[in-house]
Short mmCIF file of C-alpha atoms in Angstrom, two decimals:
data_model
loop_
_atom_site.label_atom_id
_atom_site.label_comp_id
_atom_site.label_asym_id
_atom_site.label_seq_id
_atom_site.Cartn_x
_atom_site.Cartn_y
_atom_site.Cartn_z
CA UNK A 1 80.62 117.20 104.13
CA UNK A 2 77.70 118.77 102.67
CA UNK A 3 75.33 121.16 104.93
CA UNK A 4 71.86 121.14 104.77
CA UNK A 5 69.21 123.84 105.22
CA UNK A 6 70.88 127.27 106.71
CA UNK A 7 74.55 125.76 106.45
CA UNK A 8 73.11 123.02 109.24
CA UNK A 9 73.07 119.08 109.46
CA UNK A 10 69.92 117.44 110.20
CA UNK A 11 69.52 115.93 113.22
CA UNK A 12 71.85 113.09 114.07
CA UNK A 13 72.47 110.81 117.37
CA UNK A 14 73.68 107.47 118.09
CA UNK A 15 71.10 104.52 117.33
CA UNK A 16 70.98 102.46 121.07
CA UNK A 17 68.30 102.52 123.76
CA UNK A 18 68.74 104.66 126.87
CA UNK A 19 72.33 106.18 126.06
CA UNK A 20 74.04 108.29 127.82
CA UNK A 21 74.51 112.28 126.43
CA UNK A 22 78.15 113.76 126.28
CA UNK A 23 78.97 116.83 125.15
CA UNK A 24 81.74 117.15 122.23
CA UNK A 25 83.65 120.29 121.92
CA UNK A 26 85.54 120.58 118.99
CA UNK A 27 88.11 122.65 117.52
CA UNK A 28 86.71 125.38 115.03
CA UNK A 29 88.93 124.25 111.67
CA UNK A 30 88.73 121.89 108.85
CA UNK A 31 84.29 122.56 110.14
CA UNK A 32 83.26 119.95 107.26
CA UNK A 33 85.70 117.12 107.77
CA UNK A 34 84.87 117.06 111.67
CA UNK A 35 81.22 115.19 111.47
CA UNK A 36 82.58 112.75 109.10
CA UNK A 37 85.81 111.81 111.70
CA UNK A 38 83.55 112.03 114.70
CA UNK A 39 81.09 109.20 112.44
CA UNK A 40 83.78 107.22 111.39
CA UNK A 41 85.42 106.78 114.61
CA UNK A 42 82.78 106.10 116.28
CA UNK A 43 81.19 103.49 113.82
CA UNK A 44 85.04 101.83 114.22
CA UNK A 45 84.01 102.14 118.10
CA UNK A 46 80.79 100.00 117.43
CA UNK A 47 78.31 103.21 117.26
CA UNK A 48 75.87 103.98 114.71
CA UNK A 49 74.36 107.57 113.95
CA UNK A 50 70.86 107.61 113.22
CA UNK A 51 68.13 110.27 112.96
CA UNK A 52 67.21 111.75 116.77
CA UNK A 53 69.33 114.23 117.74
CA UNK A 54 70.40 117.80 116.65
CA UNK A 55 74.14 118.37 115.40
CA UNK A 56 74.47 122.00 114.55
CA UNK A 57 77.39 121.62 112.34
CA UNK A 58 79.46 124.80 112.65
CA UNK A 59 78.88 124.88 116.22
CA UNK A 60 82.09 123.76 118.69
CA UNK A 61 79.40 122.30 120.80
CA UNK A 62 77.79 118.89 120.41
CA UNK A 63 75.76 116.93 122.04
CA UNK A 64 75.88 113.12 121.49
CA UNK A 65 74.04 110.34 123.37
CA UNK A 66 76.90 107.65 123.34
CA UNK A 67 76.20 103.73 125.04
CA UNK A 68 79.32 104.06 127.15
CA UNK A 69 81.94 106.11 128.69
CA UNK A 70 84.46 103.75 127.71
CA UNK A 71 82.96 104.37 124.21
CA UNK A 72 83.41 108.16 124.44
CA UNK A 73 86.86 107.09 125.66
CA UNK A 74 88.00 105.62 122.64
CA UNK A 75 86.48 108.38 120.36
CA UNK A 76 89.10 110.80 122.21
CA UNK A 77 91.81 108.67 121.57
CA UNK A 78 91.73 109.51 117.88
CA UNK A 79 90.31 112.22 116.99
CA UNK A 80 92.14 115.42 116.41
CA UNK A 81 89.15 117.30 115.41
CA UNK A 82 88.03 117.45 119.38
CA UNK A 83 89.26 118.45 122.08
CA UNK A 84 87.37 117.29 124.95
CA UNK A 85 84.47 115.09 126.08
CA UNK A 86 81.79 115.81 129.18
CA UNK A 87 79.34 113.19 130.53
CA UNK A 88 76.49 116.18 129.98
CA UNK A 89 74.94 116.82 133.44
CA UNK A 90 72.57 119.67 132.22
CA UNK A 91 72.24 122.47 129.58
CA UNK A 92 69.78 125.38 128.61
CA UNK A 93 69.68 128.47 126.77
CA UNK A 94 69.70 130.59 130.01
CA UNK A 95 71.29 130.28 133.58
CA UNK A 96 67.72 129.55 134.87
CA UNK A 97 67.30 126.39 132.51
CA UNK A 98 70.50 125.39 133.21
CA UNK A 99 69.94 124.86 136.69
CA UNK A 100 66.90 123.74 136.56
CA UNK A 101 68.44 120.78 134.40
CA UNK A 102 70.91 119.97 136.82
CA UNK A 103 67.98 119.79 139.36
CA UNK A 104 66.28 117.62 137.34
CA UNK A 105 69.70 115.08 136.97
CA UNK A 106 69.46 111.79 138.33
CA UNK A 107 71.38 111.96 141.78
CA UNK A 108 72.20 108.47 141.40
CA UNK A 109 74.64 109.35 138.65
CA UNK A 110 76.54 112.46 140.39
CA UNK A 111 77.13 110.91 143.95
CA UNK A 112 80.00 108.90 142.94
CA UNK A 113 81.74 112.05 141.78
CA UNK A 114 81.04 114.30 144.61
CA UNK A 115 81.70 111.90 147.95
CA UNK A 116 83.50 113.83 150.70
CA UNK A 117 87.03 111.91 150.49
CA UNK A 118 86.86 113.25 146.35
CA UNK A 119 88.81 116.23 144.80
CA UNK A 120 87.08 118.69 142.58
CA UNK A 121 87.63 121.91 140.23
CA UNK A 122 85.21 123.78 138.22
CA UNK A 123 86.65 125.30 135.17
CA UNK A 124 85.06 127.84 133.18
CA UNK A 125 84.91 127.73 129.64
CA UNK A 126 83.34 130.57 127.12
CA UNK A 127 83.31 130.38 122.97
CA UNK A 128 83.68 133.70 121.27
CA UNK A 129 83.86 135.84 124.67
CA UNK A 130 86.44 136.50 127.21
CA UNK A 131 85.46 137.04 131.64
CA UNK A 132 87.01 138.81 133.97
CA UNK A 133 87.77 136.52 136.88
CA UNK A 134 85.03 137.46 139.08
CA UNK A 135 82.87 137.35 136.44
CA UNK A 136 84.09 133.46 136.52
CA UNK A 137 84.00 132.94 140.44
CA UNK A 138 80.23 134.42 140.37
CA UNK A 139 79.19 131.41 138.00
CA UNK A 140 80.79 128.88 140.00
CA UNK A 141 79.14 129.87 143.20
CA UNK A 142 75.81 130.43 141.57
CA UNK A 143 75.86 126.07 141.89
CA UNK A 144 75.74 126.13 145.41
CA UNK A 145 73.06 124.22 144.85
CA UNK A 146 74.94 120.68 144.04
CA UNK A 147 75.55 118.71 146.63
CA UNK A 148 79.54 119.09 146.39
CA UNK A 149 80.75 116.91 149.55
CA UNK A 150 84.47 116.55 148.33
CA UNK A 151 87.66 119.25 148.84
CA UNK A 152 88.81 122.20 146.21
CA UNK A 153 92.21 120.47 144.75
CA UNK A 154 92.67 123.16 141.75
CA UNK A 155 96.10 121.92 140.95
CA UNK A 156 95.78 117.59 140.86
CA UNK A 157 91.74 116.82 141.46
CA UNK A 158 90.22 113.51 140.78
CA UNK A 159 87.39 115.31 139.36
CA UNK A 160 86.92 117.96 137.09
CA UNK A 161 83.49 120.08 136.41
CA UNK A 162 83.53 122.48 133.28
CA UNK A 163 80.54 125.36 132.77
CA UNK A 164 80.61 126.54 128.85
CA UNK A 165 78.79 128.55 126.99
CA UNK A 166 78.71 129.60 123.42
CA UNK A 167 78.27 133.14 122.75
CA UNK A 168 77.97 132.62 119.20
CA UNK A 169 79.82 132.40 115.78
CA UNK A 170 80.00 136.38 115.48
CA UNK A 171 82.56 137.94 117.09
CA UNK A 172 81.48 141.28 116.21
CA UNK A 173 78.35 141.31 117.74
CA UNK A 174 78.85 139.44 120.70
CA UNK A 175 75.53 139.35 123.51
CA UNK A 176 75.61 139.62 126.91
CA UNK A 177 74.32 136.96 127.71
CA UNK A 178 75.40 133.08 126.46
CA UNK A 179 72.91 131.34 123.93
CA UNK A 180 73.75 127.97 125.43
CA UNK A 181 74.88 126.96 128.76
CA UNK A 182 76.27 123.58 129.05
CA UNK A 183 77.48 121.42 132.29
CA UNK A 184 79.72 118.23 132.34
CA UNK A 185 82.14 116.01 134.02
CA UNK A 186 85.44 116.13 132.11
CA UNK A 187 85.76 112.48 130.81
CA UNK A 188 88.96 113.06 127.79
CA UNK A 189 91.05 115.13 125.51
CA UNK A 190 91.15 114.58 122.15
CA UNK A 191 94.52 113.83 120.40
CA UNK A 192 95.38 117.89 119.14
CA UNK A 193 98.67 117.28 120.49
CA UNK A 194 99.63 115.22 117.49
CA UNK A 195 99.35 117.85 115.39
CA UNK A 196 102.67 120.01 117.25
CA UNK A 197 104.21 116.68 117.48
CA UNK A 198 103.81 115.69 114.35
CA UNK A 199 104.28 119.06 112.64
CA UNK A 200 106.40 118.70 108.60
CA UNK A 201 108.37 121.78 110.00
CA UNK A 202 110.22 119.21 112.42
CA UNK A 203 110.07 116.10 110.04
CA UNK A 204 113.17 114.75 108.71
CA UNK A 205 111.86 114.07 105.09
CA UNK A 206 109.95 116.44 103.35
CA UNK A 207 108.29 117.42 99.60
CA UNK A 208 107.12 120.12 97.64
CA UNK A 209 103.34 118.58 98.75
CA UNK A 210 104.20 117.10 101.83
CA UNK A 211 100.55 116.48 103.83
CA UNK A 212 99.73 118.88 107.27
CA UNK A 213 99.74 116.63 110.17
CA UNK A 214 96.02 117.70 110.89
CA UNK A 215 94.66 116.64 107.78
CA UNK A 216 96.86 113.21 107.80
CA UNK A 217 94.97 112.06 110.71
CA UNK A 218 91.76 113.25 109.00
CA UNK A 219 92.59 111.62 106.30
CA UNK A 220 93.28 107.87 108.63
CA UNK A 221 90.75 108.64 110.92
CA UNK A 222 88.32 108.81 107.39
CA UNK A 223 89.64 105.70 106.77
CA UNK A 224 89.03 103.91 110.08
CA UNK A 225 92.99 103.18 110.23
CA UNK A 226 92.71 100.90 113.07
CA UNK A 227 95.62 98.09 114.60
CA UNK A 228 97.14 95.20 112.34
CA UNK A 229 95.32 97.18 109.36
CA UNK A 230 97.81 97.15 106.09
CA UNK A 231 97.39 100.71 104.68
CA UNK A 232 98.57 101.40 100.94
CA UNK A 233 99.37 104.80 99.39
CA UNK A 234 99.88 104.81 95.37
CA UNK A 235 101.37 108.06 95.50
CA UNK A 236 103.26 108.07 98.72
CA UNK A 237 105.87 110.82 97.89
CA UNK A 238 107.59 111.84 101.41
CA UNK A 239 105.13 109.31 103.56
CA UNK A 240 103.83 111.74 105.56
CA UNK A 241 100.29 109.76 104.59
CA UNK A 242 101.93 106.54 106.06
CA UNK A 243 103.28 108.32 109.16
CA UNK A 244 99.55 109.15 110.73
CA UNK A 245 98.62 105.64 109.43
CA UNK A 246 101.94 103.99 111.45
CA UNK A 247 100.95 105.87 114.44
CA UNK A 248 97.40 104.35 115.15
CA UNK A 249 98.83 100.85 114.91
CA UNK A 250 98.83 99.85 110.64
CA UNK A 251 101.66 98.32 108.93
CA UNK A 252 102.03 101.06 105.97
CA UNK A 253 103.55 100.70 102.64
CA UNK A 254 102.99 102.83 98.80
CA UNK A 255 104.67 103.06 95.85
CA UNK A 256 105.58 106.82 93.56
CA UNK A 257 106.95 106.87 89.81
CA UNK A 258 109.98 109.35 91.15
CA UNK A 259 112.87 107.61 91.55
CA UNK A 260 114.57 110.55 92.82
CA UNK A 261 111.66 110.81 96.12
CA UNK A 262 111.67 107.30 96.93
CA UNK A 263 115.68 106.92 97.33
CA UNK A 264 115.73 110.41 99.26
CA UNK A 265 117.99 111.90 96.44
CA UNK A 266 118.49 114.89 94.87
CA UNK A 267 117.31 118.52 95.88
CA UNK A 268 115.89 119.37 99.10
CA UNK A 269 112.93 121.09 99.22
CA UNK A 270 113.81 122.89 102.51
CA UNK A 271 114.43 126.95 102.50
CA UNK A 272 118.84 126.93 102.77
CA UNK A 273 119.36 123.55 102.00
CA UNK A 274 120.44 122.51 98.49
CA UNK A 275 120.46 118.61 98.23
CA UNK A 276 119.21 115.92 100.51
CA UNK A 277 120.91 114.27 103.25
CA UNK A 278 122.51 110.92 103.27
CA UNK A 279 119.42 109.97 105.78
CA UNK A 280 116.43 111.75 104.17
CA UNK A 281 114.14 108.96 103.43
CA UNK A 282 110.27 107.17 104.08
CA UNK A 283 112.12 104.82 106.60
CA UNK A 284 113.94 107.52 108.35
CA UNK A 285 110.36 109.15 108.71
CA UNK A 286 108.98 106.63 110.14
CA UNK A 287 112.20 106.02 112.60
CA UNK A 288 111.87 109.55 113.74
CA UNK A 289 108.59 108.81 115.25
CA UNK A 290 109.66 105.34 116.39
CA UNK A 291 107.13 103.97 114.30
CA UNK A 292 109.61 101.84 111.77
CA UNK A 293 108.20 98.66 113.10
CA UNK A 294 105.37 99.32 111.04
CA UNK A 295 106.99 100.10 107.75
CA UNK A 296 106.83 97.48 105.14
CA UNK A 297 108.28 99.12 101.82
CA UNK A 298 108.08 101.75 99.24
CA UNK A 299 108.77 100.50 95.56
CA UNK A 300 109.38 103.01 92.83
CA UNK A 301 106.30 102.17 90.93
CA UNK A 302 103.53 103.61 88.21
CA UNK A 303 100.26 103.83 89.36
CA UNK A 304 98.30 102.96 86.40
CA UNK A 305 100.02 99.76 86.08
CA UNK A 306 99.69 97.91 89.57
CA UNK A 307 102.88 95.52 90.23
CA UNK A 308 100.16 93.18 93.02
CA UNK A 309 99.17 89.81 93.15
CA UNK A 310 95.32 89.60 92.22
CA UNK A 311 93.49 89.92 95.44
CA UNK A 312 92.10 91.85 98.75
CA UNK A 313 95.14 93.56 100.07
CA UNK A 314 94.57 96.44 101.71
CA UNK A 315 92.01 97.30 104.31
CA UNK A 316 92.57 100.89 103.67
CA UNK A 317 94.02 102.94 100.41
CA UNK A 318 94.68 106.73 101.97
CA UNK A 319 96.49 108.86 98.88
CA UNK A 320 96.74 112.49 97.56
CA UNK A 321 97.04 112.05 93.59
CA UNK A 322 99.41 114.46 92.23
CA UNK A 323 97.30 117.04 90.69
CA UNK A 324 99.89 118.77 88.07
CA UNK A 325 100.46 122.41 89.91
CA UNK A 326 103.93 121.05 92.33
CA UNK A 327 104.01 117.76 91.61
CA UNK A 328 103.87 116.27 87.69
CA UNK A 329 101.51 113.95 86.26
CA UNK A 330 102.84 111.67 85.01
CA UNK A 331 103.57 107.67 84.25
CA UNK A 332 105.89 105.29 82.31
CA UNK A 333 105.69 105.33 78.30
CA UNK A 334 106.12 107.08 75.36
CA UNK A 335 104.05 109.94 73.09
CA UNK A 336 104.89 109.69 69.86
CA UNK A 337 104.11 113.07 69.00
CA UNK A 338 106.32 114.78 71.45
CA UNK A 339 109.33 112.66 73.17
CA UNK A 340 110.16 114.33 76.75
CA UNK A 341 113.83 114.42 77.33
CA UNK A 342 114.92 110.74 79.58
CA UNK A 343 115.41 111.72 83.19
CA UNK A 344 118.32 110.44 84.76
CA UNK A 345 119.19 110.15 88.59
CA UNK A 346 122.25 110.37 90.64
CA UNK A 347 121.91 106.19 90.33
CA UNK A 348 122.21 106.60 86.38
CA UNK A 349 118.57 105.85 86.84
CA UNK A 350 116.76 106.54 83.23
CA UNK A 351 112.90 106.08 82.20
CA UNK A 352 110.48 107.93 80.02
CA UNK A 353 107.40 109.17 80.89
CA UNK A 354 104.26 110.68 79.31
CA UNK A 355 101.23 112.90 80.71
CA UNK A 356 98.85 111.48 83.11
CA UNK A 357 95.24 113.14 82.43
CA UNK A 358 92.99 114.00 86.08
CA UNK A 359 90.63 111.69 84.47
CA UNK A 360 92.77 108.64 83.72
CA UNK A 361 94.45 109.12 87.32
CA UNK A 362 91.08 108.62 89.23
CA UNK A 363 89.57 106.31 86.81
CA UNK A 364 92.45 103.84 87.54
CA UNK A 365 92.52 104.68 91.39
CA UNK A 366 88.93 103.36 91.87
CA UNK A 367 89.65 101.04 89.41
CA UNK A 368 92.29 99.57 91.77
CA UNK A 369 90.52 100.48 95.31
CA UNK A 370 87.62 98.50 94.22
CA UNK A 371 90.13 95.37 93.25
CA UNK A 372 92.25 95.38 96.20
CA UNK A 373 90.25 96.94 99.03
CA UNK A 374 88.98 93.98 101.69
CA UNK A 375 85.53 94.33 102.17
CA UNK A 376 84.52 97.40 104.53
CA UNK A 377 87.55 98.98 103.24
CA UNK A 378 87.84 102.58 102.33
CA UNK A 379 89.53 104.71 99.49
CA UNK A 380 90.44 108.34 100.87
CA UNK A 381 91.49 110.61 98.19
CA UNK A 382 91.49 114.13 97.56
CA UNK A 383 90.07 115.53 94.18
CA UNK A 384 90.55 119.00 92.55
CA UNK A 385 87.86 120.95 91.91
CA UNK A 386 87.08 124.27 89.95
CA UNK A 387 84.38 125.74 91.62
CA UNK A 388 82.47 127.57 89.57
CA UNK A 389 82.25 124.13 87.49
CA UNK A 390 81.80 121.93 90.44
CA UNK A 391 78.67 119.46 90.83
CA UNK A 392 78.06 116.58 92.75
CA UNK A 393 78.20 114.35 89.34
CA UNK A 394 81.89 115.17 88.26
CA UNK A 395 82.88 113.33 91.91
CA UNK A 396 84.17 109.99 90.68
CA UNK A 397 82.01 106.34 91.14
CA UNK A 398 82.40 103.09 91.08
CA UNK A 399 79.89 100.84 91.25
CA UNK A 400 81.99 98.50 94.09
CA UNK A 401 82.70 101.96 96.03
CA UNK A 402 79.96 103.96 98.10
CA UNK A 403 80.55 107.14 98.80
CA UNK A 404 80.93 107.84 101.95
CA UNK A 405 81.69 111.89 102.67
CA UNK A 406 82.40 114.61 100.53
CA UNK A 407 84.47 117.45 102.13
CA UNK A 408 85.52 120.57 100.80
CA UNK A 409 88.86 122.34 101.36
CA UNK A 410 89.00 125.97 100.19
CA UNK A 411 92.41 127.30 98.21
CA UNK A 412 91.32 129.79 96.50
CA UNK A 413 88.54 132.12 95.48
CA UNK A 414 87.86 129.78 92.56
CA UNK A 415 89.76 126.03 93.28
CA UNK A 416 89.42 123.79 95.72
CA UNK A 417 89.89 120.25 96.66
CA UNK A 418 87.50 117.62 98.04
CA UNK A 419 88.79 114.79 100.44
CA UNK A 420 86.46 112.11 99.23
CA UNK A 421 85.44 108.91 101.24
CA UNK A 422 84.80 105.66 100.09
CA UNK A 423 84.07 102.22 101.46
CA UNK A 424 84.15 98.92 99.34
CA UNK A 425 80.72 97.11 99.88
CA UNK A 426 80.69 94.96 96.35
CA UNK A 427 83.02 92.18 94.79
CA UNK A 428 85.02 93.25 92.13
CA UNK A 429 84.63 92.21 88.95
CA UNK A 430 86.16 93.09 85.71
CA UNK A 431 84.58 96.14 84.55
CA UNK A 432 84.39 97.66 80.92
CA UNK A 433 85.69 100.60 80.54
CA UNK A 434 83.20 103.24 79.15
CA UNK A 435 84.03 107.39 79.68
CA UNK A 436 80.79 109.05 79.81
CA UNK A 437 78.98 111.60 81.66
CA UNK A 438 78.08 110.35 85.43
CA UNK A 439 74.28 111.73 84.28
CA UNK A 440 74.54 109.75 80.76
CA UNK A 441 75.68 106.91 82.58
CA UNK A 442 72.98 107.05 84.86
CA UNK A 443 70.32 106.03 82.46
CA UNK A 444 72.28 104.62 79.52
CA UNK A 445 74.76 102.49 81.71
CA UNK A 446 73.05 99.82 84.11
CA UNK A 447 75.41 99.26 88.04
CA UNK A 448 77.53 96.50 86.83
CA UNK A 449 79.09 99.91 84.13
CA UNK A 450 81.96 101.69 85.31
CA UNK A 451 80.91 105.30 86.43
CA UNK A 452 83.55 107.54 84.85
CA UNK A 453 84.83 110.20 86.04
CA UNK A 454 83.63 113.49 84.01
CA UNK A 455 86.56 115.86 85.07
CA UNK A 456 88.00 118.04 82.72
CA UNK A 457 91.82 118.37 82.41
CA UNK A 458 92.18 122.54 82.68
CA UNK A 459 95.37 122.92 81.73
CA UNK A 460 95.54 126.77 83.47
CA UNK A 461 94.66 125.54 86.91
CA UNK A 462 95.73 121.92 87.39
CA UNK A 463 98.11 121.32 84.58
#
């Protein structure tokens, strides 16, 4: 996503009367696509951000006024972004107004958790400093104060109390003393384990581009993946887009113009392994994670010429278009001027393909999101970018498709790629084709136009 003023979002908060506050802390990676997961999952929760409430964006700390616990609940049970949630009890930006918060507390909200037949721990947590243990124990006895009834349990208590602080983002100059001081009741963890468990270094089938687990359940979590959902992927390659998909409940299917990919033949793209195995497949995949209940198919297909029924299929299209660098671009046909050698496959498999321009591939994958997304659906897609290029107008448009988050992924000094989110809130009807400048457009083009994509095809960095 896109900071604001001093590399900070404005302020943001849930839109309900008298909510509750929770503190978020979140895992310092992948900063810009955390705000838009947290939004997205909660907005597939039934919350709503609106205007109220400061979210310092590179922080790990946030605080967010939620309706309900069992709200904040299901907001941990997807994300992989955070890694806890605390009903906020008090904060401050020193030990004095942090106990003079918890004073001020409603009692009526802490007695349930601190009745004499309860177990309690307090746990200490710091961000960007480390304390000696009786630095620790002096903290926890400095809140004497609340009235803890229950017994010390620190191996299985029924309740747990965490102190944080944030020392900062510089770990060079680190103060003595925390800028904010935070207390909570522990309510959830967020879902980081997937990422281990999930991990391509232990997955049966992989690619030359096969997606991080991380960023897979970014990429669904974008996409408000959510039960019974039919998720589509136009360049599946390996599946590892499906996989993430499969795992929050969605019956997953895509389609890839290599032959060789979707029948899990020829060379293996594994360090000391030559060919594939007899078993290397999507469907295996998806078996390894006992998750083939939720596989419907994946057809050897060409993207720019869509094999489906007219129609709202999917409720959610999450893809990562080839880009020309590992993988080709490429689709069925012919070029007259030059004819590329016929590729043939252990199956005696043979087509011909020709070059498949950046702009052509994104033209015809909005093209195709806005005429088979259900309404509310979303398009998540990543897009190449040149930096020193790169403006907000080059990001494709479509006038059925409103953007929805923008988030930048560095890979080099000068490249990068954007995982761009889209939701479907128009009809789709049969647009003319016009390639022009987004600005041009603007002002020569009225909202019924196609918004082209204004990309240009370097043939140095993206092929």
């Amino acid at each position: 996503m896109r900071p604001g003023k001093a590399g900070e979002w404005p302020d943001m908060a849930l839109a309900a009367p008298a909510l509750r506050r929770y503190l978020l802390l979140l895992a310092q990676e992948h900063l810009e696509f955390r705000l838009p997961e947290i939004t997205s999952l909660l907005s597939l929760c039934g919350g709503q951000f609106s205007s109220e409430q400061e979210i310092r964006v590179n922080s790990p700390f946030w605080i967010l006024s939620i309706p309900s616990e069992e709200m904040a609940r299901g907001l941990m049970k997807r994300t992989v972004c955070a890694k806890s949630i605390f009903e906020l009890w008090g904060h401050g930006r020193s030990a004095g107004e942090l106990y003079a918060s918890l004073k001020s507390y409603p009692m009526d909200k802490m007695l349930p958790y601190l009745q004499s037949d309860s177990t309690y721990k307090v746990h200490i947590h710091t961000f960007n400093k480390t304390l000696t243990q009786a630095q620790k124990i002096k903290k926890i006895d400095a809140l004497e104060f609340l009235p803890f009834k229950g017994k010390v349990n620190l191996k299985n208590p029924e309740h747990i109390f965490w102190i944080l602080e944030d020392y900062g983002m510089d770990p060079n100059n680190v103060p003595e003393e925390p800028f904010h001081l935070y207390f909570g009741r522990w309510i959830a963890d967020g879902q980081r384990e997937l990422i281990e468990s999930y991990s391509v270094k232990k997955r049966h089938f992989i690619g030359n581009t096969s997606m991080d687990a991380c960023l897979s359940f970014i990429m669904a979590n974008h996409g408000r993946v959510k039960p019974n959902d039919v998720v589509y992927d136009p360049f599946v390659g390996t599946g590892g887009l499906l996989i993430s998909s499969a795992h929050f409940g969605a019956y997953v299917c895509g389609t890839d113009i290599d032959y060789n990919t979707i029948h899990g033949l020829g060379k293996a793209s594994r360090k000391n392994q030559k060919w594939r195995g007899p078993d290397e497949n999507i469907r295996a995949n998806l078996r390894q994670y006992g998750l083939e209940k939720y596989y419907l198919d994946a057809l050897v297909s060409d993207s720019s010429r869509p094999i489906w029924r007219k129609g709202m299929l999917f409720d959610a299209i999450i893809t990562d278009p080839p880009y020309g660098i590992r993988e080709a671009t490429r689709r069925t046909g012919s070029q007259k001027e030059t004819v590329k050698t016929a590729e043939r496959s252990t199956e005696n498999h043979i087509f011909v393909s020709s070059s498949y321009h950046l702009s052509d591939i994104f033209f015809d994958l909005l093209k195709f999101a806005a005429e088979y997304l259900v309404m509310g659906g979303r398009l998540v897609y990543w897009l190449p970018i040149y930096r020193p290029e790169y403006t907000e107008e080059i990001v494709p448009r479509h006038p059925c498709l409103k953007l929805i988050s923008n988030c930048e992924q560095m890979l080099s000094s000068h490249t990068s790629r954007r995982l761009i989110t889209m939701e479907k809130v128009k009809e789709f009807k049969v647009f003319q084709r016009q390639k022009c400048p987004v600005g041009e457009g603007k002002s020569g083009a009225d909202d019924t136009q196609w918004l082209p994509v204004s990309l240009s095809d370097n043939k140095q960095l993206w092929g």
